[in-house]
Tab-separated table of C-alpha atoms in Angstrom:
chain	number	residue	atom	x	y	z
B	1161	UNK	CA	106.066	152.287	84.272
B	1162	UNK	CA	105.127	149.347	81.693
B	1163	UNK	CA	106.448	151.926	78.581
B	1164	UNK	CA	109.705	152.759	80.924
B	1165	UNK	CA	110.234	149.162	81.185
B	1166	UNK	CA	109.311	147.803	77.706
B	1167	UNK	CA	111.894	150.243	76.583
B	1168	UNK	CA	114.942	149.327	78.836
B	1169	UNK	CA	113.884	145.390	77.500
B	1170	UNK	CA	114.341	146.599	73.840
B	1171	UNK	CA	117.216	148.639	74.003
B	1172	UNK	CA	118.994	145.469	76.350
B	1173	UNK	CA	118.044	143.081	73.217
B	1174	UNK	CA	118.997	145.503	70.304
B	1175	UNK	CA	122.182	143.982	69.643
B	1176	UNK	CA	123.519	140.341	69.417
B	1177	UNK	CA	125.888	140.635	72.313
B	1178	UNK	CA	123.317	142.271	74.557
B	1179	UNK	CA	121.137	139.176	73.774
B	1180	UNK	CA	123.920	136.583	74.356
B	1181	UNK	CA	124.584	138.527	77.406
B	1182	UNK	CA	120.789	138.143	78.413
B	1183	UNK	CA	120.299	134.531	78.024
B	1184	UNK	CA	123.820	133.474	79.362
B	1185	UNK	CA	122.614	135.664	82.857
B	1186	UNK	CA	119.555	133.610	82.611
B	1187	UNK	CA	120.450	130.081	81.621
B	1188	UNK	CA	123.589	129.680	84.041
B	1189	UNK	CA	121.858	129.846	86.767
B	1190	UNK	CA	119.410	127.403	85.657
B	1191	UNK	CA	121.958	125.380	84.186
B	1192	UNK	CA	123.055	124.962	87.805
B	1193	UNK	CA	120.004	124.815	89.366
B	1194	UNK	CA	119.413	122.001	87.193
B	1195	UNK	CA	122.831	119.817	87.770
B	1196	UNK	CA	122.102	120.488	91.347
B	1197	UNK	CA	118.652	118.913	91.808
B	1198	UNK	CA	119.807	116.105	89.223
B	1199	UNK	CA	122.820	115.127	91.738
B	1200	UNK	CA	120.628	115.219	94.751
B	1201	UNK	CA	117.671	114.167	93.362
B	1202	UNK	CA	117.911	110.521	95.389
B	1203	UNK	CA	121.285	110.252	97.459
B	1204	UNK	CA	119.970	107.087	99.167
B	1205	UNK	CA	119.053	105.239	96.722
B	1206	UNK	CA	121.884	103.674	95.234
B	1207	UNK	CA	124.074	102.788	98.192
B	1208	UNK	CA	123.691	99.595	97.526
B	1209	UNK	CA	126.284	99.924	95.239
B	1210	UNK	CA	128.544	101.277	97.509
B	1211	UNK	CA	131.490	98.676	98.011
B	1212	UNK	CA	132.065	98.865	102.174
B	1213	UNK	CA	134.908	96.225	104.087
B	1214	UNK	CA	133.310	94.410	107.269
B	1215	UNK	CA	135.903	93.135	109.424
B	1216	UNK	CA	134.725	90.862	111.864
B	1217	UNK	CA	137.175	90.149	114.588
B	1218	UNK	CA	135.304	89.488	117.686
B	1219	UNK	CA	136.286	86.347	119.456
B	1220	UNK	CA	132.961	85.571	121.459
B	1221	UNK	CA	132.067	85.262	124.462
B	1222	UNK	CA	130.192	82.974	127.363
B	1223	UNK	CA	127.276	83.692	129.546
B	1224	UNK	CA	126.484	83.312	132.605
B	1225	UNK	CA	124.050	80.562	131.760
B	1226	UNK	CA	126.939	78.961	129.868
B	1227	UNK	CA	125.583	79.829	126.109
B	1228	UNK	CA	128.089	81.730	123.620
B	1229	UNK	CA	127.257	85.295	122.788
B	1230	UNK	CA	128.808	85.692	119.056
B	1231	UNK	CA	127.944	89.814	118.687
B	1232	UNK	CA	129.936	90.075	115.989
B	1233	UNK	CA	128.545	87.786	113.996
B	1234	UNK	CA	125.463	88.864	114.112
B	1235	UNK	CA	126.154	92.594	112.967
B	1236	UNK	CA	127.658	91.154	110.352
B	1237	UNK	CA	124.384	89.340	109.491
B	1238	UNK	CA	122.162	92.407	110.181
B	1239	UNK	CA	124.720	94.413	107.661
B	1240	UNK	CA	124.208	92.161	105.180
B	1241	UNK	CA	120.334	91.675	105.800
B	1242	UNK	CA	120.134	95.606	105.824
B	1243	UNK	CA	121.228	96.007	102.331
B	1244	UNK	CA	122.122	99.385	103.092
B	1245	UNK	CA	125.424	99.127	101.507
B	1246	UNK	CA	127.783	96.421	99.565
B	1247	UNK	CA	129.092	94.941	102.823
B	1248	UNK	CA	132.473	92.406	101.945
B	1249	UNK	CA	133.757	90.769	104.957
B	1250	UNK	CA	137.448	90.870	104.888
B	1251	UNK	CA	140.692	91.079	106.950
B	1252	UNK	CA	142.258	94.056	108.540
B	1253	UNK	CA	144.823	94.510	106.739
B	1254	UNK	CA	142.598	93.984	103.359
B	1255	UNK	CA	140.197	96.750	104.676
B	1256	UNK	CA	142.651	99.581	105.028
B	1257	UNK	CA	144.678	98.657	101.970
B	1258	UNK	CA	141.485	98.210	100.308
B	1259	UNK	CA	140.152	101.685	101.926
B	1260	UNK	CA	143.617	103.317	100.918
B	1261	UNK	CA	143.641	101.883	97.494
B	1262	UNK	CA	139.763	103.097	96.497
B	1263	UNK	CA	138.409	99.591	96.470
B	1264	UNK	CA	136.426	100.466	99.913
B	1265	UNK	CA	134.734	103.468	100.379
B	1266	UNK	CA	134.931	103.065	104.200
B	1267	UNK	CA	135.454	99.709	106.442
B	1268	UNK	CA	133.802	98.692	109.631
B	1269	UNK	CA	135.686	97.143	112.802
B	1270	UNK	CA	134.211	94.976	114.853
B	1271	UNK	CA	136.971	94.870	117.419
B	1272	UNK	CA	137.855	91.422	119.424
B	1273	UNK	CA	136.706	92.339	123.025
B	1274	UNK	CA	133.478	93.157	120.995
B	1275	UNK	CA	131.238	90.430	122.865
B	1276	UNK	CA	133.107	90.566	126.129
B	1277	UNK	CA	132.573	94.559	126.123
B	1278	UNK	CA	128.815	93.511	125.907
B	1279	UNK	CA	128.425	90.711	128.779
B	1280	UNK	CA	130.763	93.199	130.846
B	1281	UNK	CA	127.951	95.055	133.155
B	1282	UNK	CA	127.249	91.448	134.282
B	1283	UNK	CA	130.826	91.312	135.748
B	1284	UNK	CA	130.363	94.720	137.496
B	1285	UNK	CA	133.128	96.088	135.494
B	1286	UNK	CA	130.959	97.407	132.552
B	1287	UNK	CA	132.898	99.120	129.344
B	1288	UNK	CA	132.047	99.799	126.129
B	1289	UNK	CA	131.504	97.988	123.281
B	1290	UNK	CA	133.075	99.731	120.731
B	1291	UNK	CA	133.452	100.260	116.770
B	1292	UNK	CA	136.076	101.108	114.626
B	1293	UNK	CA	135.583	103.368	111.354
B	1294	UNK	CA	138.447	103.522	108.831
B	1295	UNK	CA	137.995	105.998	106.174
């Protein structure tokens, strides 16, 4: 079995296109393997860099107890405090020209019934506080 198979090796590498043959079957696939593991090797670790619109819209709100509830606000401070991307606070219509022009990879709404959505379950008439993704 070792003599049938030593053979078949040295009659695959007797010539120079049989060898060229050889190593390209064996290096491609390396060669991609390679790239591969290169491009994923950290995906998470530089999205700092990545340039993100915050739009901030969110009018406020009042409690009960007669203190303002800014929501907004503060997930625009926890975005920046994250660090988890390059958060720019902007206007609307900045963010999607921005998002349609390449300057923004994505942009984040923080709608204007944002707050009241929040304090709404205290009404009775709960709803959702929502978010908007452009992309």
């Amino acid at each position: 079995m070792f003599r049938l198979a030593f053979t078949e090796l040295r009659r695959l590498t007797s010539g120079r296109l049989p060898k060229l043959a050889l190593a390209a079957v064996t290096l491609v696939p390396l060669l991609y393997g390679a790239i591969y593991l290169y491009a994923n090797w950290d995906p998470y670790g530089k999205l700092d860099s990545v340039p993100a619109a915050v739009v901030i819209d969110d009018r406020g709100a009042t409690r009960s107890d007669g203190s303002a509830l800014r929501a907004g606000q503060r997930v625009y401070e926890e975005l920046e405090r994250s660090g988890s991307f390059d958060w720019q606070r902007t206007s609307l219509d900045d963010a999607n020209q921005g998002v349609a022009d390449g300057r923004y990879t994505f942009a984040l709404v923080v709608p204007e019934d944002f707050s009241p959505a929040l304090l709404s379950p205290g009404d009775f008439e709960p709803r959702q506080a929502q978010l908007r993704l452009i992309t």
